[in-house]
mmCIF file of C-alpha atoms in Angstrom:
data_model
loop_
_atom_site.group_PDB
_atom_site.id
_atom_site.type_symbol
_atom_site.label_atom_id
_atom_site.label_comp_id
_atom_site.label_asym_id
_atom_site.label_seq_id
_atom_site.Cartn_x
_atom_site.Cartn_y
_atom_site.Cartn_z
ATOM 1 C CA UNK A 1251 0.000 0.000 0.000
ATOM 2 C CA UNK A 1252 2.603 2.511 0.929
ATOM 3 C CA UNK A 1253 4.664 1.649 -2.336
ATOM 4 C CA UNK A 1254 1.535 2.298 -4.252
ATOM 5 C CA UNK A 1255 0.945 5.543 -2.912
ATOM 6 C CA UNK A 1256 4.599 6.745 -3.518
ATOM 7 C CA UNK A 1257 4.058 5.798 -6.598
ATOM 8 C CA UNK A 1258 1.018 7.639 -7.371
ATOM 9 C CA UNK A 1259 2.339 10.754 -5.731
ATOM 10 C CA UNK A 1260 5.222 10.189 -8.302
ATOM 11 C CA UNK A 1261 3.144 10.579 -11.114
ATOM 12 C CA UNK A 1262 1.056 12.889 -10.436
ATOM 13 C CA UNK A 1263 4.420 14.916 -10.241
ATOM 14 C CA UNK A 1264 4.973 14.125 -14.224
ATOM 15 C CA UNK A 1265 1.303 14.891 -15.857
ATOM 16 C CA UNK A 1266 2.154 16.623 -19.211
ATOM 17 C CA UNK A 1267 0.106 20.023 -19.551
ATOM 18 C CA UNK A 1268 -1.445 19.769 -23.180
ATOM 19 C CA UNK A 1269 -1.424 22.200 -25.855
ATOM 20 C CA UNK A 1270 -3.929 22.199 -28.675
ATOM 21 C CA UNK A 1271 -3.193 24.294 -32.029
ATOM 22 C CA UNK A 1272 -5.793 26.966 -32.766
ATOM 23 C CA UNK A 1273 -7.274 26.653 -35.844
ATOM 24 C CA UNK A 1274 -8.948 29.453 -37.831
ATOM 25 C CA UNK A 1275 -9.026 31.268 -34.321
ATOM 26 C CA UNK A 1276 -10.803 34.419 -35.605
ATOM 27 C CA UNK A 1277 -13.588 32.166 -37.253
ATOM 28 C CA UNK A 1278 -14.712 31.038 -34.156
ATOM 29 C CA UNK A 1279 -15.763 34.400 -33.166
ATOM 30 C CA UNK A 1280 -18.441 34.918 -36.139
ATOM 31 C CA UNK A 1281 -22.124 34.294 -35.404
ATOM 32 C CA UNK A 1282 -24.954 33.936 -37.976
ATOM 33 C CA UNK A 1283 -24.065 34.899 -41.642
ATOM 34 C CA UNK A 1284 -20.953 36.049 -41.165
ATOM 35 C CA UNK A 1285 -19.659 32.553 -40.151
ATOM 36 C CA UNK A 1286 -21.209 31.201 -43.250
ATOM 37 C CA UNK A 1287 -19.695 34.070 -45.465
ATOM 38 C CA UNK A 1288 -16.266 33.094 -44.140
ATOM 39 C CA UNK A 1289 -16.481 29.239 -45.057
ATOM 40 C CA UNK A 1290 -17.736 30.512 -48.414
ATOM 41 C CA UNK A 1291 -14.936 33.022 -48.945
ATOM 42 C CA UNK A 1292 -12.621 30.028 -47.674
ATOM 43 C CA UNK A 1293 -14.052 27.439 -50.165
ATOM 44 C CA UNK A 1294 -13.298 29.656 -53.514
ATOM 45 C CA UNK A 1295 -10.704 30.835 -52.876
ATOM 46 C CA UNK A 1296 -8.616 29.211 -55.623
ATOM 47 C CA UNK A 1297 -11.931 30.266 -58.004
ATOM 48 C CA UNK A 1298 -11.499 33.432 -56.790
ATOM 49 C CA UNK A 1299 -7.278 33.763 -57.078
ATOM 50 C CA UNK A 1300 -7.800 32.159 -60.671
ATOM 51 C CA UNK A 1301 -11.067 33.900 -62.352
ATOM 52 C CA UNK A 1302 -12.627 36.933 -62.096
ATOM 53 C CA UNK A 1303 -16.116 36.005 -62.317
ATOM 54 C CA UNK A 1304 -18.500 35.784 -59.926
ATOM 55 C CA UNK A 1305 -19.258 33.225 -56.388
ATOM 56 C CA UNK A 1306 -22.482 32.205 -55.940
ATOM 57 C CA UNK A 1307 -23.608 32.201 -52.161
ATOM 58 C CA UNK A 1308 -26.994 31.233 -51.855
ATOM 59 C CA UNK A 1309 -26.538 27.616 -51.383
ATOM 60 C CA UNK A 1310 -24.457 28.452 -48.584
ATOM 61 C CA UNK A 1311 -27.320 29.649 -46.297
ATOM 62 C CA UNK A 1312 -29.721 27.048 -45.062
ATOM 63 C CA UNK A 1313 -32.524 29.819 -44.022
ATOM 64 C CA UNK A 1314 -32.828 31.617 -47.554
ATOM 65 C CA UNK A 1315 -35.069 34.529 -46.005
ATOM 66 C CA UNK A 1316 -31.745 35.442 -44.145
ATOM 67 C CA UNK A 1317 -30.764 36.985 -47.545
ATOM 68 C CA UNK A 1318 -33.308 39.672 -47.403
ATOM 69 C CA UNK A 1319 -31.236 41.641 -45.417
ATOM 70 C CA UNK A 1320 -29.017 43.255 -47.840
ATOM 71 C CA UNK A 1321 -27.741 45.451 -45.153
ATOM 72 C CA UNK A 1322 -26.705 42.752 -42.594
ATOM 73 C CA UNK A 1323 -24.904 41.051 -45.629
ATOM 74 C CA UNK A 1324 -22.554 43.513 -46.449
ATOM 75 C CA UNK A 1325 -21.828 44.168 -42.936
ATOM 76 C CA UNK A 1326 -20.970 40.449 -42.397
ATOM 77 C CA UNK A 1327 -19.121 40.583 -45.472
ATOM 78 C CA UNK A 1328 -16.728 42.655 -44.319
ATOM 79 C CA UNK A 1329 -16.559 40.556 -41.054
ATOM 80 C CA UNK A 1330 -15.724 37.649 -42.797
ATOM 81 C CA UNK A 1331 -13.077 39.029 -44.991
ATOM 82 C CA UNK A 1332 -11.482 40.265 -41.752
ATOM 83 C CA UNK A 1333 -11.285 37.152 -39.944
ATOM 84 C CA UNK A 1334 -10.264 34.906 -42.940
ATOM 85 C CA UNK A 1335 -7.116 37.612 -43.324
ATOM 86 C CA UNK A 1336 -6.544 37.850 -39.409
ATOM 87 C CA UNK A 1337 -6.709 33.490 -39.689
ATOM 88 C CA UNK A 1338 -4.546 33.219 -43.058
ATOM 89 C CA UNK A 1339 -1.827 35.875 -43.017
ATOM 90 C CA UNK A 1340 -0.923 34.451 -46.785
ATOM 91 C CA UNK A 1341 -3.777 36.223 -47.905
ATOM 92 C CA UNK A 1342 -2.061 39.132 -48.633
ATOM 93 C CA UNK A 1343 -3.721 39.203 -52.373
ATOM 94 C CA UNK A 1344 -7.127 39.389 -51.396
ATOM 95 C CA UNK A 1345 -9.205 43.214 -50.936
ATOM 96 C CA UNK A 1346 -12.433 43.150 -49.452
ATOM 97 C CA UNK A 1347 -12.623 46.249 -51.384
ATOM 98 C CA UNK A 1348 -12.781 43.910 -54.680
ATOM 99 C CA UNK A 1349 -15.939 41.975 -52.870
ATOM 100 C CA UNK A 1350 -18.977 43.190 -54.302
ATOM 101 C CA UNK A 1351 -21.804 41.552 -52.799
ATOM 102 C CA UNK A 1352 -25.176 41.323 -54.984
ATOM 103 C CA UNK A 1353 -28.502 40.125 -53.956
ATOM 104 C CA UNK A 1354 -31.985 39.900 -56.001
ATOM 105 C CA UNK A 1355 -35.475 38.371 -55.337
ATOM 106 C CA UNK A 1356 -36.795 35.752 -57.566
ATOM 107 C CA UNK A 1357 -40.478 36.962 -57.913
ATOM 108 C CA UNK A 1358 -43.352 35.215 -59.003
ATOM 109 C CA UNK A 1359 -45.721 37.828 -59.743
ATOM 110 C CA UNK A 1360 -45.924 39.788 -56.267
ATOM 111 C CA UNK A 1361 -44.778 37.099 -54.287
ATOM 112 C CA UNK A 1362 -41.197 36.911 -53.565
ATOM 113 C CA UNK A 1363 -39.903 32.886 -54.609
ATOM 114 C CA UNK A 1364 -36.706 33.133 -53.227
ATOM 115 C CA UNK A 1365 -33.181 35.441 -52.595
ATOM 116 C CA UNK A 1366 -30.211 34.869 -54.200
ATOM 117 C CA UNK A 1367 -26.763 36.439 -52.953
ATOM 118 C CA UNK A 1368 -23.251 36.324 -55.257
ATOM 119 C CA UNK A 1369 -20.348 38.452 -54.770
ATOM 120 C CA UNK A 1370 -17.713 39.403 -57.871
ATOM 121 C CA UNK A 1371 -15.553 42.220 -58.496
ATOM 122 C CA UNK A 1372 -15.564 45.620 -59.700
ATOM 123 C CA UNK A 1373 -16.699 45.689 -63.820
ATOM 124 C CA UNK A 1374 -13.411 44.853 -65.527
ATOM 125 C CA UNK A 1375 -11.578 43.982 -62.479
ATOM 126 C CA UNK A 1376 -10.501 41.066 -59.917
ATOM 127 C CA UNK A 1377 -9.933 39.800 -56.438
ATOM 128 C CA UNK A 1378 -6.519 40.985 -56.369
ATOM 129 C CA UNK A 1379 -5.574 43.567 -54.140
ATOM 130 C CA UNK A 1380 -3.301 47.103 -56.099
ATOM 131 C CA UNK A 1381 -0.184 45.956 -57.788
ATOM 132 C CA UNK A 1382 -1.049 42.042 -58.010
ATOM 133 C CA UNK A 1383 -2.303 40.129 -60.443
ATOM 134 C CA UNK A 1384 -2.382 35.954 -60.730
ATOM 135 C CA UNK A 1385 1.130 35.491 -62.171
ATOM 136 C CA UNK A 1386 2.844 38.037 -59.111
ATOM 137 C CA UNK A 1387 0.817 36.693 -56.415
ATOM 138 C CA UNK A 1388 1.624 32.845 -57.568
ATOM 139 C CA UNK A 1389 5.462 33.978 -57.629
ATOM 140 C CA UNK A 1390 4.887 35.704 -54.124
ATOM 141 C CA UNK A 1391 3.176 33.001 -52.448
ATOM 142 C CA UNK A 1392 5.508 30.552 -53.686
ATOM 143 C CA UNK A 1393 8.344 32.579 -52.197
ATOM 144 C CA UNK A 1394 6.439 33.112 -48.663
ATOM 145 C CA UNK A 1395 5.725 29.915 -48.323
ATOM 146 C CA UNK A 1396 9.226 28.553 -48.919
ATOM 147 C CA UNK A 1397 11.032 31.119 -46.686
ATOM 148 C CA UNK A 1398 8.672 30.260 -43.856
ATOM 149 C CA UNK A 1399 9.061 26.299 -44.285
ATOM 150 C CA UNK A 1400 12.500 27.287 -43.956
ATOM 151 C CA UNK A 1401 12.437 28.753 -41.078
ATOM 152 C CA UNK A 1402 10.116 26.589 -39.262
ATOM 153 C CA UNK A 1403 12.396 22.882 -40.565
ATOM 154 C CA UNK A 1404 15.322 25.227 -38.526
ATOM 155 C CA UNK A 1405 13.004 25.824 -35.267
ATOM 156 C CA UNK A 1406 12.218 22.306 -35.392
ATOM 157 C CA UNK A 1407 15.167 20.769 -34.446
ATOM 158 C CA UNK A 1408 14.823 22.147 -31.003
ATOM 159 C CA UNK A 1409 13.467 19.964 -28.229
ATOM 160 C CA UNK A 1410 11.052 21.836 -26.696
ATOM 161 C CA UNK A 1411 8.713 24.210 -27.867
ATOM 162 C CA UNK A 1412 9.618 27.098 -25.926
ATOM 163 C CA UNK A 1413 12.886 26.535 -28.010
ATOM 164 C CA UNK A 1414 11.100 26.492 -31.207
ATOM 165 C CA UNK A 1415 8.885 29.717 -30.626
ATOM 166 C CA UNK A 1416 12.676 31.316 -29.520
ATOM 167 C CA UNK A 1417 14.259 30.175 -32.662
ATOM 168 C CA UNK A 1418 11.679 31.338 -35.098
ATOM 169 C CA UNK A 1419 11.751 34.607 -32.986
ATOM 170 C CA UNK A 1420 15.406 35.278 -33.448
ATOM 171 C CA UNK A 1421 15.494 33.956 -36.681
ATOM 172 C CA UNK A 1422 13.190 36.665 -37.739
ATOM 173 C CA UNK A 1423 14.889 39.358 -35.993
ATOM 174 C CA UNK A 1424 17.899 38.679 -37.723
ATOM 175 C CA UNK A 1425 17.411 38.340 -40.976
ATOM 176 C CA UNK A 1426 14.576 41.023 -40.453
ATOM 177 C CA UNK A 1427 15.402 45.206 -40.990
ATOM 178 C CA UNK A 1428 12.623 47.218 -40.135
ATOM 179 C CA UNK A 1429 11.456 49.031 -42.868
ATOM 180 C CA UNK A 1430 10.978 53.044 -41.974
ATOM 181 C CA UNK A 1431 10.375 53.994 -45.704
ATOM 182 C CA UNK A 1432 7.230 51.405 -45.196
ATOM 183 C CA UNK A 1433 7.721 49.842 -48.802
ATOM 184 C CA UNK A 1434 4.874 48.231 -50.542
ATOM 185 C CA UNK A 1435 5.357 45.092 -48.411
ATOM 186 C CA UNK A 1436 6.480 45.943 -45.724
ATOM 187 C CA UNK A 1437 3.161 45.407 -44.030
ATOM 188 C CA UNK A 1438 3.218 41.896 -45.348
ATOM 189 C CA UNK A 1439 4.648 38.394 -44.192
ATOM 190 C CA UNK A 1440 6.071 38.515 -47.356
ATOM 191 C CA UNK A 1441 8.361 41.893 -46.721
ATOM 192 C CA UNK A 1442 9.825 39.761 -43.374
ATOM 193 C CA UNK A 1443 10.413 36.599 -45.200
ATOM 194 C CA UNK A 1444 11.355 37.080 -48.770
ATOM 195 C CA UNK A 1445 12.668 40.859 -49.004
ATOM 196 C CA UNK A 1446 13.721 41.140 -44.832
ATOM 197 C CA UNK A 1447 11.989 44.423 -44.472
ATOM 198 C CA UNK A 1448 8.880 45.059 -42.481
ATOM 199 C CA UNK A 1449 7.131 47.004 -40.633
ATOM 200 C CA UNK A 1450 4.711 45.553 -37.297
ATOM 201 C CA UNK A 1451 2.058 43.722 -39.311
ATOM 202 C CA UNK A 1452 4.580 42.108 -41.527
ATOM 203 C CA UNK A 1453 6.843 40.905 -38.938
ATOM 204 C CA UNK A 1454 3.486 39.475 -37.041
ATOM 205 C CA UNK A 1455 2.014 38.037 -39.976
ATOM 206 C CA UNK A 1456 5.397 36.114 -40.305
ATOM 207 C CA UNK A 1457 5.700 34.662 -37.203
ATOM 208 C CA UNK A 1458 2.333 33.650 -37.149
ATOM 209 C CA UNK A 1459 3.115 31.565 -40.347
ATOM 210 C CA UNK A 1460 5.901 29.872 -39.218
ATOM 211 C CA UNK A 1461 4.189 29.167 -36.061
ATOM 212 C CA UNK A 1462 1.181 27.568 -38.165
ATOM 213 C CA UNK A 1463 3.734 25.341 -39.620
ATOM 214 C CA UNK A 1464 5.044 23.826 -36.339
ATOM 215 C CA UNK A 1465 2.011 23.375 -35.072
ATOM 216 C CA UNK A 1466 1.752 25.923 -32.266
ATOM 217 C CA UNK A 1467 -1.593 27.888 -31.472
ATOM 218 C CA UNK A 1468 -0.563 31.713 -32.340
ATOM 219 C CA UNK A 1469 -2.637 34.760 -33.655
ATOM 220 C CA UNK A 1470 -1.742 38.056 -34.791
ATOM 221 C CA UNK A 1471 -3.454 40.673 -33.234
ATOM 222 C CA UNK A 1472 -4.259 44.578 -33.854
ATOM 223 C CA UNK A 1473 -4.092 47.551 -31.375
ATOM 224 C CA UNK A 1474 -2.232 50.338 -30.202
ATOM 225 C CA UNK A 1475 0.962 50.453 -28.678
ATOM 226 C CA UNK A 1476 2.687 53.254 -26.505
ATOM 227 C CA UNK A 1477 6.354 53.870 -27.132
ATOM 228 C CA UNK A 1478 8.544 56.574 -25.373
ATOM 229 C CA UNK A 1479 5.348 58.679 -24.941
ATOM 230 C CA UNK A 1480 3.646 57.964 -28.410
ATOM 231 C CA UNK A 1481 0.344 55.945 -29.136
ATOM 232 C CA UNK A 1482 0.078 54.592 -32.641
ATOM 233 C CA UNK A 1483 -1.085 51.340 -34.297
ATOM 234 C CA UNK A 1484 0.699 48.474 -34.041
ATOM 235 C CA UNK A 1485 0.227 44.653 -34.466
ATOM 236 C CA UNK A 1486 1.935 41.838 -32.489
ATOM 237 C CA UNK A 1487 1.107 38.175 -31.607
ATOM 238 C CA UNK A 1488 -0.421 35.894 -28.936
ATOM 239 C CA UNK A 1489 1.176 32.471 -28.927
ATOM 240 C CA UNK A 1490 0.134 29.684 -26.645
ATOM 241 C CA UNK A 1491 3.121 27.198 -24.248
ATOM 242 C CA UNK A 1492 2.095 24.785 -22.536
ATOM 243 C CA UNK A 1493 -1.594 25.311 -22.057
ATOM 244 C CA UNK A 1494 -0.809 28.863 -21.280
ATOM 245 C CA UNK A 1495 -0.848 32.634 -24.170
ATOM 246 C CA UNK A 1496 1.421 34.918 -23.668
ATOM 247 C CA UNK A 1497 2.138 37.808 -25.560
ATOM 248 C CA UNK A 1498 4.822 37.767 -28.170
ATOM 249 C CA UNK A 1499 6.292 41.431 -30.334
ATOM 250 C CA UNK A 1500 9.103 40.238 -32.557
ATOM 251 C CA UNK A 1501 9.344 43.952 -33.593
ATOM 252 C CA UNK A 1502 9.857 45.649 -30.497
ATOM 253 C CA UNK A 1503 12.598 42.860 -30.412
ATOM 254 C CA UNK A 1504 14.248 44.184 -32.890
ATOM 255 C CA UNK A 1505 15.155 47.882 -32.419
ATOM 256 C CA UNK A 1506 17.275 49.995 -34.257
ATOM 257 C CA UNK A 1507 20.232 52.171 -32.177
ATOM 258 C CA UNK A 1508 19.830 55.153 -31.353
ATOM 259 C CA UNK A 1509 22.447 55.913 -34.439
ATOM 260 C CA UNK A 1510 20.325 54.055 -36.822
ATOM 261 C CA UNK A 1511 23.836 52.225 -37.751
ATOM 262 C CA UNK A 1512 22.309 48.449 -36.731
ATOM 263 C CA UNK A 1513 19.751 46.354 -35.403
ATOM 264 C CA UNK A 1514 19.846 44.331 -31.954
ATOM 265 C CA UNK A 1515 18.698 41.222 -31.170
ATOM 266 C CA UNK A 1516 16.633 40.842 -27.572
ATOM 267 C CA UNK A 1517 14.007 39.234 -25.801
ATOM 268 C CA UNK A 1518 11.947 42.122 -24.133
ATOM 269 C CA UNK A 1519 8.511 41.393 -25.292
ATOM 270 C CA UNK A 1520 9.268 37.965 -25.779
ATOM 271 C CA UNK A 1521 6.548 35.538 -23.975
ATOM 272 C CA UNK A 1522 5.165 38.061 -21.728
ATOM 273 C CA UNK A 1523 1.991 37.980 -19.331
ATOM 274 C CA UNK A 1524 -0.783 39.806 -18.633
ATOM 275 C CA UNK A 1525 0.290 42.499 -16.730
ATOM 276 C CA UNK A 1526 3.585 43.419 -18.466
ATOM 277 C CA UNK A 1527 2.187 43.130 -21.989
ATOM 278 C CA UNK A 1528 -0.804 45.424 -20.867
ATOM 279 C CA UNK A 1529 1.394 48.542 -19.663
ATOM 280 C CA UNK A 1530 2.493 48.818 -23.250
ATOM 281 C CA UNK A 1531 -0.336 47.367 -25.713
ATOM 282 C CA UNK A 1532 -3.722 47.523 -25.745
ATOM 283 C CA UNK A 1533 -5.499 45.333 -28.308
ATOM 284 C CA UNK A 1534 -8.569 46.093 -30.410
ATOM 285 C CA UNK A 1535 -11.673 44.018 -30.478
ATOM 286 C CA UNK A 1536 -13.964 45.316 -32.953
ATOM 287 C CA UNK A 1537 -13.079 43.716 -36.468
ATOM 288 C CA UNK A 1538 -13.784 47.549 -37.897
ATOM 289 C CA UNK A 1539 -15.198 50.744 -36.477
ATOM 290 C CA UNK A 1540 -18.802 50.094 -35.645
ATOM 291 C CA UNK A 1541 -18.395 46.591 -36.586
ATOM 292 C CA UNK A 1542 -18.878 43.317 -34.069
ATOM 293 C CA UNK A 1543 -16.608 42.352 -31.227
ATOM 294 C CA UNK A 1544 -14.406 39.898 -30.614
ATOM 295 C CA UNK A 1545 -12.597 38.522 -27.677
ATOM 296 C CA UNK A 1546 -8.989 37.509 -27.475
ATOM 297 C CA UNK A 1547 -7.173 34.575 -25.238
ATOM 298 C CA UNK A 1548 -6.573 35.635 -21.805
ATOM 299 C CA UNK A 1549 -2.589 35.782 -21.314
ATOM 300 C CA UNK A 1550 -1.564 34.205 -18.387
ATOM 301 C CA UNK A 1551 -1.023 36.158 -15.642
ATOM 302 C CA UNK A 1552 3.098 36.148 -14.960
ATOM 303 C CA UNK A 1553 5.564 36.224 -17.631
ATOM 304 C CA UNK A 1554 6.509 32.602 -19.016
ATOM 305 C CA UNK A 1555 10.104 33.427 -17.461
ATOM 306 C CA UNK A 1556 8.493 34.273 -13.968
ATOM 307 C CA UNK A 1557 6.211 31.600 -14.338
ATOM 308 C CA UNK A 1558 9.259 28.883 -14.764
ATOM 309 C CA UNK A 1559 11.087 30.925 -11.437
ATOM 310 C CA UNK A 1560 8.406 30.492 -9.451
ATOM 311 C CA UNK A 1561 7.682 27.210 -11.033
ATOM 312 C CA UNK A 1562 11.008 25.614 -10.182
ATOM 313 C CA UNK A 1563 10.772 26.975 -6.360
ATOM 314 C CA UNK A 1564 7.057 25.283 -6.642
ATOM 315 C CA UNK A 1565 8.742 21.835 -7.787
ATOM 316 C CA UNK A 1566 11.440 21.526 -5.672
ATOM 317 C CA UNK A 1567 9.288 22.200 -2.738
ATOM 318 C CA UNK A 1568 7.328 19.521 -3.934
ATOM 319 C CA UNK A 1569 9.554 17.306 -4.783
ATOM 320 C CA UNK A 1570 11.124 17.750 -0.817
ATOM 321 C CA UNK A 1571 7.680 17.105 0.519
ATOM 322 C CA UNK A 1572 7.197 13.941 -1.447
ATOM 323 C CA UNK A 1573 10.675 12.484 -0.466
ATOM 324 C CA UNK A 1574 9.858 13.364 3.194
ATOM 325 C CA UNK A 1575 5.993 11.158 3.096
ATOM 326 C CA UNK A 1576 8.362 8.540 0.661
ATOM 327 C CA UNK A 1577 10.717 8.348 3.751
ATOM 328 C CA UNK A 1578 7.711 8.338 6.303
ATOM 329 C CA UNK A 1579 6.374 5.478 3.583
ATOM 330 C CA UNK A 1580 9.217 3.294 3.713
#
């Protein structure tokens, strides 16, 4: 009996925390026809990167009298296109402002048959956002993706995944400049990986990629930062370790001297809690002005460094308590 209780204070000691990979985070914060707009968006997109005619929606919606409200449509429109670019940072190519959303009635004399929703773009135009067209954005993706299986087949041949989510962090930072001229991509993944100037959104649309491909839960989210004194817009990420988000801001991590003559490598905003994030970021959670709220993952309270200090201390304590009932045991 007492052998059998050691051993069971043993391994409760050893239970693994568990981590699960969020998937399509931002979807899971639509309701009604906005949800639905998103999985249609989602499932032509290849129609949409490769023609420009138009989608048809109706199918889509199992209540068809949903599609009398024109008004409610385009509003969830523009939810949807939000989330599916806040959930897929490789959309780069896609505008919401090339999503024209059409409805009509099907009448039978007075009485209205049924509604029928599409969306296409502009007369004479595509999907594609300014600048791209199907041969650039085929080259570009191509080139993304590549650069951030790279990087990820580099994180992964660390042990843990705290040592992955450092790697692709410093990995970044390094071969990262940030971009003050704020080039045509610099506000893309693509500017961090393929031409190593970014600006906020492009350095936290890159990490999230890589951090897709290793299969860790991380989002990229929008806000406003303060800085020596200064509010402005900024975007940074919110990765989750072992059952636990913390707050992650590869570009404050890699700040310029005060010379401008190079960059520096550090961990500041690396893996931070609660508290210590909040003091110098404060997120948005309305997917547009006057448009519906989201909510984010709760970072942890402590700092993932703090939490291992105090978790160590916690074990060891533990571990001196069980060896003291093993010795009363025995």
């Amino acid at each position: 009996m007492r052998r059998w209780i050691a051993g069971l204070l043993a391994a409760l000691m050893i239970l693994p925390v568990g981590t699960a990979a969020a998937q399509q985070y931002y979807k899971t914060q639509l309701q009604g026809s906005a949800a639905v707009l998103y999985t249609a968006l989602l499932d032509n997109l290849e129609i949409m990167k490769t023609q420009a005619g138009a989608v048809e929606l109706t199918n889509y919606f199992s209540d068809n009298a949903v599609l009398a409200d024109t008004d409610g449509l385009f509003q969830d429109l523009e939810t949807a296109c939000r989330a599916l670019k806040y959930d897929y940072p490789e959309l780069f190519w896609l505008s919401s402002a090339q999503i024209h959303m059409h409805t009509a009635k099907i009448m039978q004399g007075n009485t209205v048959l049924r509604y029928q929703a599409r969306i296409k773009p502009p007369e004479g135009g595509t999907y594609f956002a300014q600048g791209d067209d199907q041969n650039s954005v085929a080259e570009k993706l191509a080139q993304m993706e590549a650069a951030a299986d790279r990087i990820a087949a580099e994180a992964a041949q660390k042990d843990t995944d705290y040592a992955k989510i450092r790697a692709a962090h410093d990995i970044l930072v390094r071969e990262t400049s940030y971009d003050k001229d704020q080039q045509n991509n610099s506000h893309l993944a693509y500017g961090a990986l393929v031409e190593h100037k970014a600006v906020c959104d492009g350095y936290a649309k890159a990490f999230q990629m890589v951090m897709n491909r290793l299969g860790i839960a991380c989002i990229s989210i929008e806000g406003e930062a303060n800085a020596n004194g200064e509010t402005g817009g900024h975007m940074w990420n919110a990765v989750q370790l072992e059952g636990n988000w913390y707050g992650v801001d590869v570009t404050w991590d890699d700040p310029v001297t005060a010379d401008g003559t190079f960059e520096m490598l550090r961990h500041t905003y690396f893996l931070l809690g609660e508290s210590a994030m909040n003091e110098s970021h404060t997120p948005r959670t309305t997917f547009f002005e006057g448009g519906p709220s989201y909510e984010l993952p709760a970072l942890h309270s402590r700092s993932y460094r703090e939490e291992q200090f105090n978790n160590f201390w916690q074990q060891f304590l533990v571990w001196l308590g069980n060896w003291r009932v093993w010795q009363w045991l025995k």
